[in-house]
Short mmCIF file of C-alpha atoms and ligand atoms in Angstrom, two decimals:
data_model
loop_
_atom_site.label_atom_id
_atom_site.label_comp_id
_atom_site.label_asym_id
_atom_site.label_seq_id
_atom_site.Cartn_x
_atom_site.Cartn_y
_atom_site.Cartn_z
CA MET A 1 9.34 -6.55 -24.86
CA ASN A 2 12.73 -5.70 -24.00
CA TYR A 3 12.74 -2.88 -21.82
CA ASP A 4 16.00 -0.98 -20.50
CA MET A 5 14.01 1.11 -17.71
CA LEU A 6 11.02 2.10 -15.37
CA LEU A 7 10.06 5.66 -15.27
CA LEU A 8 8.55 6.36 -12.00
CA ARG A 9 6.58 9.53 -11.85
CA PHE A 10 5.70 11.52 -8.77
CA GLY A 11 2.21 12.54 -7.82
CA GLU A 12 1.67 16.29 -8.73
CA PHE A 13 1.66 17.23 -5.20
CA MET A 14 5.54 16.50 -5.48
CA LEU A 15 5.97 18.59 -8.02
CA LYS A 16 6.08 21.92 -5.82
CA GLY A 17 6.49 23.57 -2.55
CA LYS A 18 8.72 23.03 0.50
CA ASN A 19 8.41 19.36 1.05
CA ARG A 20 9.32 18.31 -2.28
CA ALA A 21 12.92 17.10 -1.07
CA ARG A 22 11.69 15.43 1.80
CA PHE A 23 8.72 13.37 -0.37
CA GLU A 24 11.05 12.76 -2.98
CA LYS A 25 14.00 11.06 -0.31
CA THR A 26 11.37 9.14 0.94
CA ILE A 27 10.19 7.90 -1.83
CA ILE A 28 13.48 6.70 -2.81
CA THR A 29 13.87 5.22 0.52
CA GLN A 30 10.80 3.00 -0.38
CA VAL A 31 11.72 2.30 -3.52
CA LYS A 32 15.28 1.15 -2.37
CA ALA A 33 13.56 -1.30 0.32
CA LEU A 34 11.37 -2.58 -2.22
CA LEU A 35 13.80 -3.58 -4.72
CA LYS A 36 16.11 -5.18 -2.41
CA PRO A 37 15.45 -8.57 -3.54
CA TYR A 38 16.41 -7.51 -6.68
CA PRO A 39 20.14 -7.08 -6.97
CA GLY A 40 20.42 -6.17 -10.58
CA ALA A 41 17.92 -3.13 -10.60
CA SER A 42 19.58 0.61 -9.67
CA LEU A 43 17.85 3.89 -9.57
CA ARG A 44 18.68 7.12 -10.68
CA LYS A 45 16.69 10.30 -9.36
CA GLU A 46 15.71 13.49 -11.14
CA TYR A 47 13.34 16.15 -10.83
CA GLY A 48 10.13 14.99 -10.19
CA ARG A 49 11.00 11.21 -11.67
CA VAL A 50 12.99 8.21 -10.44
CA TYR A 51 14.33 5.99 -13.23
CA VAL A 52 15.05 2.54 -12.34
CA ASP A 53 17.51 0.78 -14.69
CA LEU A 54 16.49 -2.50 -14.71
CA GLY A 55 20.27 -4.13 -15.24
CA GLY A 56 18.68 -7.45 -16.21
CA GLU A 57 15.90 -7.66 -13.87
CA SER A 58 12.66 -8.54 -15.55
CA HIS A 59 9.88 -5.47 -15.89
CA THR A 60 6.85 -7.82 -15.63
CA GLN A 61 8.16 -8.80 -11.68
CA LEU A 62 9.60 -5.22 -10.87
CA ILE A 63 6.39 -2.98 -12.17
CA PRO A 64 3.96 -4.56 -9.76
CA VAL A 65 6.18 -4.29 -6.89
CA LEU A 66 7.08 -0.64 -7.79
CA LYS A 67 3.32 0.16 -8.18
CA ARG A 68 3.28 -0.37 -4.36
CA VAL A 69 5.34 2.82 -3.63
CA PHE A 70 3.41 5.64 -2.14
CA GLY A 71 3.59 8.80 -3.83
CA VAL A 72 4.29 7.46 -7.02
CA ALA A 73 1.08 8.27 -9.63
CA SER A 74 2.34 6.19 -12.53
CA ILE A 75 5.11 4.03 -14.15
CA SER A 76 6.40 3.77 -17.91
CA PRO A 77 8.52 0.71 -19.15
CA VAL A 78 10.98 2.55 -21.24
CA LYS A 79 13.43 1.51 -24.12
CA VAL A 80 16.48 3.59 -24.22
CA THR A 81 18.69 4.51 -27.49
CA PRO A 82 21.27 6.71 -28.47
CA SER A 83 20.55 10.35 -29.47
CA GLU A 84 20.67 9.80 -33.04
CA ILE A 85 17.53 10.03 -35.51
CA GLU A 86 18.09 7.36 -37.52
CA GLU A 87 18.57 5.27 -33.93
CA ILE A 88 15.41 6.99 -32.74
CA VAL A 89 13.41 5.97 -35.93
CA GLN A 90 14.82 2.41 -35.76
CA THR A 91 14.04 1.57 -32.04
CA ALA A 92 10.37 3.28 -32.25
CA VAL A 93 9.98 1.13 -35.35
CA ALA A 94 10.86 -1.70 -33.53
CA PHE A 95 8.67 -0.59 -30.51
CA MET A 96 5.61 -0.17 -32.64
CA ASP A 97 6.39 -3.52 -33.80
CA GLU A 98 6.17 -5.23 -30.52
CA ARG A 99 2.94 -3.52 -29.65
CA ALA A 100 1.26 -4.53 -33.09
CA GLN A 101 -0.72 -7.31 -31.88
CA GLU A 102 -2.14 -5.07 -29.59
CA PHE A 103 -3.64 -3.02 -32.73
CA GLY A 104 -6.89 -3.69 -34.02
CA GLU A 105 -8.60 -3.04 -36.90
CA VAL A 106 -7.93 0.47 -37.05
CA THR A 107 -5.78 1.70 -34.23
CA THR A 108 -5.16 5.27 -33.54
CA PHE A 109 -1.69 6.85 -32.46
CA LYS A 110 0.03 9.81 -32.56
CA VAL A 111 4.03 10.56 -31.86
CA ASN A 112 4.78 13.02 -29.06
CA ALA A 113 8.77 13.96 -29.28
CA ARG A 114 10.27 16.32 -26.51
CA ARG A 115 13.76 17.67 -27.45
CA VAL A 116 15.02 17.99 -23.98
CA TRP A 117 18.39 18.45 -25.05
CA LYS A 118 18.48 21.62 -27.33
CA VAL A 119 21.54 20.74 -29.10
CA PHE A 120 19.73 17.73 -30.79
CA PRO A 121 19.68 18.92 -34.56
CA HIS A 122 15.74 18.20 -35.00
CA SER A 123 12.90 20.28 -33.36
CA SER A 124 10.18 17.99 -31.47
CA HIS A 125 8.02 18.93 -34.21
CA GLU A 126 10.29 17.94 -36.82
CA THR A 127 11.20 14.28 -34.56
CA ASN A 128 7.30 14.00 -34.58
CA HIS A 129 7.23 13.78 -38.31
CA LEU A 130 10.66 11.97 -38.58
CA VAL A 131 9.56 9.01 -36.39
CA GLY A 132 5.66 8.97 -37.50
CA SER A 133 6.19 8.73 -40.81
CA PRO A 134 7.97 5.49 -41.11
CA ILE A 135 5.48 4.11 -38.61
CA LEU A 136 2.79 4.98 -40.92
CA ARG A 137 4.22 3.25 -43.93
CA LYS A 138 5.16 0.04 -42.07
CA PHE A 139 1.70 -0.48 -40.24
CA GLN A 140 -1.44 0.06 -42.55
CA GLN A 141 -3.81 -0.19 -40.42
CA LEU A 142 -2.50 2.74 -38.20
CA LYS A 143 -4.27 5.85 -38.47
CA VAL A 144 -2.98 9.38 -37.00
CA ASP A 145 -5.31 11.37 -34.04
CA VAL A 146 -3.63 13.76 -32.17
CA ARG A 147 -6.52 14.41 -29.85
CA ASP A 148 -7.01 11.26 -28.16
CA PRO A 149 -4.82 8.39 -29.85
CA ASP A 150 -5.11 4.95 -28.79
CA ILE A 151 -1.33 4.52 -28.32
CA GLU A 152 0.94 7.97 -27.50
CA LEU A 153 4.49 7.05 -28.83
CA ARG A 154 6.55 9.46 -26.47
CA VAL A 155 10.62 9.93 -27.31
CA GLU A 156 12.08 12.25 -24.87
CA ILE A 157 15.51 13.44 -26.31
CA ARG A 158 18.08 13.72 -23.63
CA GLU A 159 21.97 14.20 -24.02
CA GLN A 160 22.65 10.50 -22.46
CA GLY A 161 19.95 9.03 -24.55
CA THR A 162 16.29 9.01 -25.98
CA TYR A 163 13.63 7.34 -24.10
CA ILE A 164 10.91 5.56 -25.89
CA PHE A 165 7.66 4.86 -24.04
CA SER A 166 3.90 4.50 -24.48
CA GLU A 167 2.43 2.61 -21.68
CA VAL A 168 1.12 4.77 -18.46
CA ILE A 169 0.69 2.29 -15.80
CA PRO A 170 -1.41 3.53 -12.62
CA ALA A 171 0.63 3.24 -9.25
CA ALA A 172 -0.25 3.42 -5.64
CA GLY A 173 -0.43 7.33 -5.73
CA GLY A 174 -1.36 9.39 -2.50
CA PHE A 175 1.55 10.63 -0.02
CA PRO A 176 5.14 9.08 0.24
CA LEU A 177 5.17 6.64 3.41
CA GLY A 178 5.59 8.81 6.30
CA THR A 179 5.20 12.03 5.38
CA ASN A 180 2.01 12.78 7.74
CA GLY A 181 3.31 11.10 10.69
CA ARG A 182 3.23 7.86 12.57
CA ALA A 183 -0.07 6.16 13.92
CA MET A 184 -0.80 2.49 15.43
CA VAL A 185 -3.23 0.42 13.76
CA LEU A 186 -4.95 -2.08 15.59
CA LEU A 187 -4.47 -5.35 13.48
CA SER A 188 -6.97 -8.53 13.57
CA GLY A 189 -6.47 -11.48 11.50
CA GLY A 190 -9.54 -10.76 9.81
CA ILE A 191 -10.00 -8.73 6.24
CA ASP A 192 -10.91 -5.33 7.43
CA SER A 193 -7.83 -3.75 9.29
CA PRO A 194 -5.39 -4.90 7.19
CA VAL A 195 -6.85 -2.66 4.54
CA ALA A 196 -7.36 0.23 6.98
CA ALA A 197 -3.53 0.09 7.34
CA TRP A 198 -2.74 0.28 3.57
CA SER A 199 -5.11 3.00 2.85
CA SER A 200 -3.34 5.03 5.74
CA MET A 201 0.04 4.16 4.85
CA ARG A 202 -1.44 5.32 1.46
CA ARG A 203 -2.45 8.96 2.98
CA GLY A 204 1.24 9.24 4.16
CA LEU A 205 1.32 7.42 7.61
CA GLU A 206 3.93 5.44 8.74
CA VAL A 207 2.08 2.50 10.52
CA GLU A 208 3.23 0.25 13.31
CA CYS A 209 1.07 -2.88 13.97
CA VAL A 210 -0.58 -3.99 17.41
CA HIS A 211 -2.22 -6.88 17.95
CA PHE A 212 -3.72 -8.55 20.72
CA TYR A 213 -3.80 -12.79 21.33
CA SER A 214 -5.30 -14.84 23.93
CA TYR A 215 -2.70 -17.77 23.92
CA PRO A 216 -3.74 -20.50 24.92
CA PHE A 217 -7.32 -19.99 24.00
CA THR A 218 -6.14 -18.81 20.47
CA SER A 219 -3.72 -20.74 18.99
CA GLN A 220 0.40 -20.44 17.49
CA ARG A 221 -1.38 -20.54 14.32
CA ALA A 222 -3.64 -17.45 14.85
CA LYS A 223 -0.53 -15.76 15.80
CA GLU A 224 1.31 -16.53 12.78
CA LYS A 225 -1.06 -15.58 10.60
CA VAL A 226 -1.28 -12.01 11.78
CA ILE A 227 2.25 -12.08 11.26
CA ASP A 228 2.01 -12.99 7.63
CA LEU A 229 -0.57 -10.13 7.43
CA ALA A 230 2.23 -7.60 8.88
CA ARG A 231 4.65 -9.08 6.36
CA ALA A 232 2.15 -8.58 3.69
CA LEU A 233 2.17 -5.10 4.68
CA ALA A 234 5.56 -5.01 4.68
CA ASP A 235 5.81 -5.85 0.97
CA HIS A 236 3.98 -2.20 0.39
CA ALA A 237 5.75 -0.14 3.17
CA GLY A 238 9.60 -2.06 2.84
CA SER A 239 9.30 -2.98 6.07
CA ILE A 240 6.47 -3.16 9.36
CA LYS A 241 6.44 -3.16 13.04
CA LEU A 242 4.55 -5.51 14.63
CA HIS A 243 3.62 -5.57 18.58
CA LEU A 244 2.37 -8.94 19.75
CA VAL A 245 0.30 -8.23 23.15
CA PRO A 246 -0.40 -10.75 25.49
CA PHE A 247 -4.47 -10.11 26.46
CA THR A 248 -5.35 -13.76 28.17
CA GLU A 249 -5.51 -12.32 31.55
CA ILE A 250 -7.70 -9.39 30.74
CA GLN A 251 -10.02 -11.21 28.47
CA THR A 252 -10.45 -13.71 30.95
CA ALA A 253 -11.60 -11.08 33.59
CA PHE A 254 -14.41 -9.84 31.75
CA THR A 255 -15.56 -13.36 30.41
CA GLN A 256 -16.23 -14.04 34.50
CA LEU A 257 -18.19 -10.94 35.02
CA GLY A 258 -21.47 -12.43 33.74
CA GLN A 259 -21.72 -9.40 31.72
CA ASP A 260 -21.80 -11.15 28.16
CA ASN A 261 -23.41 -8.79 26.17
CA LEU A 262 -20.99 -6.26 26.99
CA ILE A 263 -17.69 -8.15 26.80
CA ILE A 264 -16.64 -6.94 23.02
CA THR A 265 -17.12 -3.24 24.38
CA LEU A 266 -14.87 -3.76 27.14
CA MET A 267 -12.27 -5.65 25.27
CA ARG A 268 -12.28 -3.04 22.57
CA ARG A 269 -11.80 -0.42 25.16
CA SER A 270 -8.98 -2.00 26.92
CA MET A 271 -7.43 -2.89 23.32
CA LEU A 272 -7.32 0.98 22.90
CA ARG A 273 -5.84 1.77 26.33
CA ILE A 274 -3.08 -0.67 25.95
CA ALA A 275 -2.65 0.76 22.13
CA THR A 276 -2.48 4.28 23.24
CA LYS A 277 0.42 3.52 26.09
CA LEU A 278 2.05 1.75 22.93
CA ALA A 279 1.72 4.75 20.96
CA GLU A 280 3.45 6.99 23.44
CA ARG A 281 5.91 4.80 23.84
CA GLU A 282 6.67 4.75 19.75
CA ARG A 283 5.62 8.37 19.77
CA ALA A 284 3.09 7.69 17.22
CA LEU A 285 -0.16 10.25 17.28
CA ALA A 286 -3.16 8.32 16.32
CA LEU A 287 -4.79 4.99 16.28
CA ILE A 288 -6.17 3.20 13.63
CA THR A 289 -9.22 0.69 13.35
CA GLY A 290 -10.81 -1.55 10.50
CA ASP A 291 -14.41 -0.36 11.69
CA SER A 292 -17.04 0.17 9.32
CA LEU A 293 -20.17 1.74 9.97
CA GLY A 294 -22.78 -1.00 11.19
CA GLN A 295 -20.69 -3.83 10.03
CA VAL A 296 -20.97 -5.88 13.67
CA ALA A 297 -22.33 -5.01 16.85
CA SER A 298 -19.19 -2.84 18.08
CA GLN A 299 -19.23 -1.19 15.07
CA THR A 300 -22.84 0.60 15.51
CA LEU A 301 -22.50 4.45 16.28
CA PRO A 302 -23.66 4.14 20.06
CA SER A 303 -20.71 1.47 20.40
CA MET A 304 -18.15 3.32 18.49
CA ASN A 305 -18.99 6.18 20.87
CA VAL A 306 -18.82 4.32 23.88
CA ILE A 307 -15.52 2.21 22.83
CA GLY A 308 -13.75 5.37 21.34
CA ARG A 309 -13.66 7.50 24.79
CA ALA A 310 -11.18 5.00 26.01
CA THR A 311 -8.39 6.90 24.17
CA ASP A 312 -7.49 10.54 23.82
CA LEU A 313 -5.66 10.15 20.84
CA PRO A 314 -7.28 10.68 17.32
CA LEU A 315 -8.87 7.46 16.58
CA LEU A 316 -8.75 7.02 12.50
CA ARG A 317 -11.35 4.57 10.93
CA PRO A 318 -10.24 4.64 7.23
CA LEU A 319 -13.22 2.11 5.85
CA VAL A 320 -15.96 3.67 8.09
CA MET A 321 -17.85 4.69 5.25
CA MET A 322 -16.55 1.79 2.74
CA ASP A 323 -19.07 -1.14 1.65
CA LYS A 324 -17.85 -4.50 2.65
CA GLN A 325 -17.75 -5.30 -1.25
CA GLU A 326 -14.83 -2.70 -1.62
CA ILE A 327 -13.37 -3.72 1.43
CA VAL A 328 -12.86 -7.12 0.03
CA SER A 329 -11.85 -6.04 -3.27
CA LEU A 330 -9.01 -3.85 -1.95
CA SER A 331 -8.00 -6.53 0.26
CA LYS A 332 -7.36 -8.79 -2.62
CA GLN A 333 -5.63 -5.92 -4.54
CA ILE A 334 -2.98 -5.40 -1.66
CA GLY A 335 -2.65 -9.09 -1.50
CA THR A 336 -3.94 -9.42 2.10
CA TYR A 337 -7.29 -11.32 1.25
CA ASP A 338 -6.11 -14.86 0.90
CA ILE A 339 -4.21 -14.58 4.52
CA SER A 340 -7.15 -13.04 6.10
CA ILE A 341 -9.55 -15.72 5.11
CA LEU A 342 -7.80 -18.76 6.40
CA PRO A 343 -9.64 -20.00 9.13
CA TYR A 344 -7.40 -19.70 12.52
CA GLU A 345 -9.72 -17.95 14.90
CA ASP A 346 -8.95 -14.40 16.82
CA CYS A 347 -9.47 -13.68 20.37
CA CYS A 348 -12.92 -11.86 19.85
CA THR A 349 -14.60 -14.15 17.90
CA LEU A 350 -13.80 -16.75 20.67
CA PHE A 351 -16.00 -15.53 23.19
CA VAL A 352 -18.49 -13.67 21.19
CA PRO A 353 -21.69 -13.31 23.30
CA LYS A 354 -24.97 -14.30 21.71
CA SER A 355 -26.38 -10.89 22.02
CA PRO A 356 -23.49 -8.30 22.20
CA SER A 357 -24.65 -5.24 22.78
CA THR A 358 -25.22 -2.81 20.02
CA ASN A 359 -26.03 0.37 22.11
CA PRO A 360 -23.99 0.16 25.21
CA ASN A 361 -24.28 2.35 28.17
CA LEU A 362 -21.31 4.27 28.73
CA ARG A 363 -22.17 4.99 32.62
CA ILE A 364 -22.39 1.30 33.41
CA VAL A 365 -19.40 0.49 31.16
CA ASP A 366 -17.96 3.08 33.44
CA LYS A 367 -18.95 1.61 36.67
CA ILE A 368 -17.84 -1.87 35.64
CA GLU A 369 -14.35 -0.79 34.95
CA ALA A 370 -13.89 0.77 38.24
CA THR A 371 -14.96 -2.25 39.90
CA MET A 372 -11.71 -4.15 38.31
CA SER A 373 -9.17 -2.62 40.47
CA HIS A 374 -6.46 -4.77 38.89
CA LEU A 375 -7.41 -3.35 35.63
CA PRO A 376 -5.33 -0.51 35.15
CA GLU A 377 -1.82 -2.67 36.49
CA TRP A 378 -2.89 -5.61 33.87
CA LEU A 379 -3.07 -2.79 31.10
CA ASP A 380 0.55 -1.78 32.36
CA GLN A 381 1.74 -5.46 32.70
CA ALA A 382 0.23 -5.89 28.98
CA VAL A 383 2.35 -3.66 27.72
CA GLU A 384 5.55 -4.73 29.56
CA GLN A 385 5.45 -8.24 28.35
CA THR A 386 4.44 -6.92 24.66
CA GLU A 387 6.94 -8.52 22.40
CA THR A 388 7.96 -6.41 19.02
CA ILE A 389 9.09 -7.94 15.88
CA THR A 390 9.57 -6.31 12.45
CA LEU A 391 8.72 -7.66 9.09
CA TYR A 392 10.43 -7.04 5.74
CA ALA A 393 9.23 -6.78 2.31
CA GLY A 394 10.15 -10.25 0.16
CA GLU A 395 10.06 -12.38 3.34
CA ALA A 396 8.81 -15.98 3.61
CA SER A 397 5.64 -16.36 4.61
CA VAL A 398 5.10 -17.80 8.18
CA LEU A 399 2.56 -19.98 7.21
CA THR A 400 3.67 -21.85 4.28
CA GLY A 401 7.58 -21.00 4.35
CA GLN A 402 6.87 -19.58 0.61
CA PRO A 403 7.88 -15.98 -0.34
CA GLU A 404 4.42 -14.10 -0.91
CA ASN A 405 3.29 -13.93 -4.44
CA SER A 406 5.08 -10.56 -5.46
CA GLU A 407 2.45 -10.45 -8.56
CA MET A 408 -0.57 -8.32 -7.76
CA LYS A 409 -3.61 -8.58 -9.41
CA ASP A 410 -3.18 -6.35 -12.44
CA ASP A 411 -6.82 -4.47 -12.19
CA TRP A 412 -5.94 -2.68 -9.03
CA PHE A 413 -7.12 0.43 -9.74
P1 ATP B 1 -11.45 -7.03 11.00
O1 ATP B 1 -11.67 -7.93 9.50
O2 ATP B 1 -10.24 -6.08 11.08
O3 ATP B 1 -11.31 -8.15 12.02
P2 ATP B 1 -14.04 -7.00 11.88
O4 ATP B 1 -15.22 -6.58 10.75
O5 ATP B 1 -14.09 -8.74 11.85
O6 ATP B 1 -12.75 -6.28 11.26
P3 ATP B 1 -13.92 -6.98 14.72
O7 ATP B 1 -13.68 -8.15 14.48
O8 ATP B 1 -15.05 -6.33 15.36
O9 ATP B 1 -14.45 -6.23 13.30
O10 ATP B 1 -12.80 -5.49 14.82
C1 ATP B 1 -12.94 -4.18 14.65
C2 ATP B 1 -11.60 -3.95 14.66
O11 ATP B 1 -10.63 -3.99 15.89
C3 ATP B 1 -10.39 -4.61 13.94
O12 ATP B 1 -10.60 -3.79 12.62
C4 ATP B 1 -9.07 -4.08 14.22
O13 ATP B 1 -9.05 -2.62 14.15
C5 ATP B 1 -9.50 -4.36 16.01
N1 ATP B 1 -9.42 -5.50 16.36
C6 ATP B 1 -10.23 -6.49 17.05
N2 ATP B 1 -9.49 -7.61 17.05
C7 ATP B 1 -8.47 -6.93 17.34
C8 ATP B 1 -7.27 -8.06 17.34
N3 ATP B 1 -6.90 -9.64 18.08
N4 ATP B 1 -6.01 -7.54 17.72
C9 ATP B 1 -5.79 -6.17 17.71
N5 ATP B 1 -7.02 -5.39 16.72
C10 ATP B 1 -7.98 -6.10 16.92
MG1 MG B 2 -12.24 -9.54 13.12
#
């Protein structure tokens, strides 16, 4: 079908309260950022809604992109026609004609007209009949059901034109990006942390990513993989800051302690300390990880307890109660899965001991750290040597040179 524009509805929380103006502004900024690669499209704002005029861009390309906008509850592709009854009827019939292949033996429908422009000579009720009758005459298999129709044909009559649409496609929902503050997500190359980042963004957090690498133990490829993951997240956020932290020195020191089963615990604590310093520098108020309770040794409750104490900031774990299957399915839907499963090693998988502790002792861990007199200095150095890059929506992949497929899986809710 040849649509003219897309209608983006805000979530219900947007409709009232003193935050509305700020929320709407945020949504518009994100829509603009995501529309950059589509110069034909332009946007128009109205109370509780945003309209994107397609201007020749394809709706099948733009819908998957705009579904990512946080705070947008749903999207409808719209046909626009002049606000005159003959034109409206004609367009509505043509609209149903194009949807006819979706009709089963018996498909139920109703017309739901709304006269916003009061000068229009027919009431909403009259318009329902004026539009519905010719449709029923033309499509014998259609039956009217005003309660729960398969197709609800919406007809919004406005001064500047009448909007005709029927599909309501669910979008990301949640809170507009950044309206709940800023946080640092610890981004590994795995499946979980990108999902944790997305879930946090959906709750209205602006996220910056921190990644620890141990060159030359981890390859340039492994680093590029994480850059690609951050870039995939930028396809949702518009842009993402990624802090790349050299971790070789600290990691090597831990491997030389002869405390193999505590290495992961010690490494995680140092990562949190460095991330905390970066968070302070970037004015972020929380840390986020991809931990899921019981998934691996470092994610038992005793491990989380000992590791979590290394930071004073709130430590958010959006996936903590989720099953692996749910996490995997989300990662496929947000477009990070295919990157996450690439084989390049992560600094933590490299030195994984045979039996990492599932029940580390806080006193022992504290003692070990106290014997490492250079540790505070190394943590500061790691922060100083951190390299920060910004990734933008629609940029080409570092690994493949191709822009990522912008089509998300259709069944993503
Ligand atoms: P993921 O799939 O996110 O890697 P995981 O189940 O493999 O998670 P771990 O590898 O134990 O679990 O990591 C737990 C969390 O610690 C990760 O979700 C991530 O937030 C953080 N993390 C681990 N390694 C790194 C790293 N190299 N850089 C930044 N954060 C890391
Ligand atoms: Mg991992």
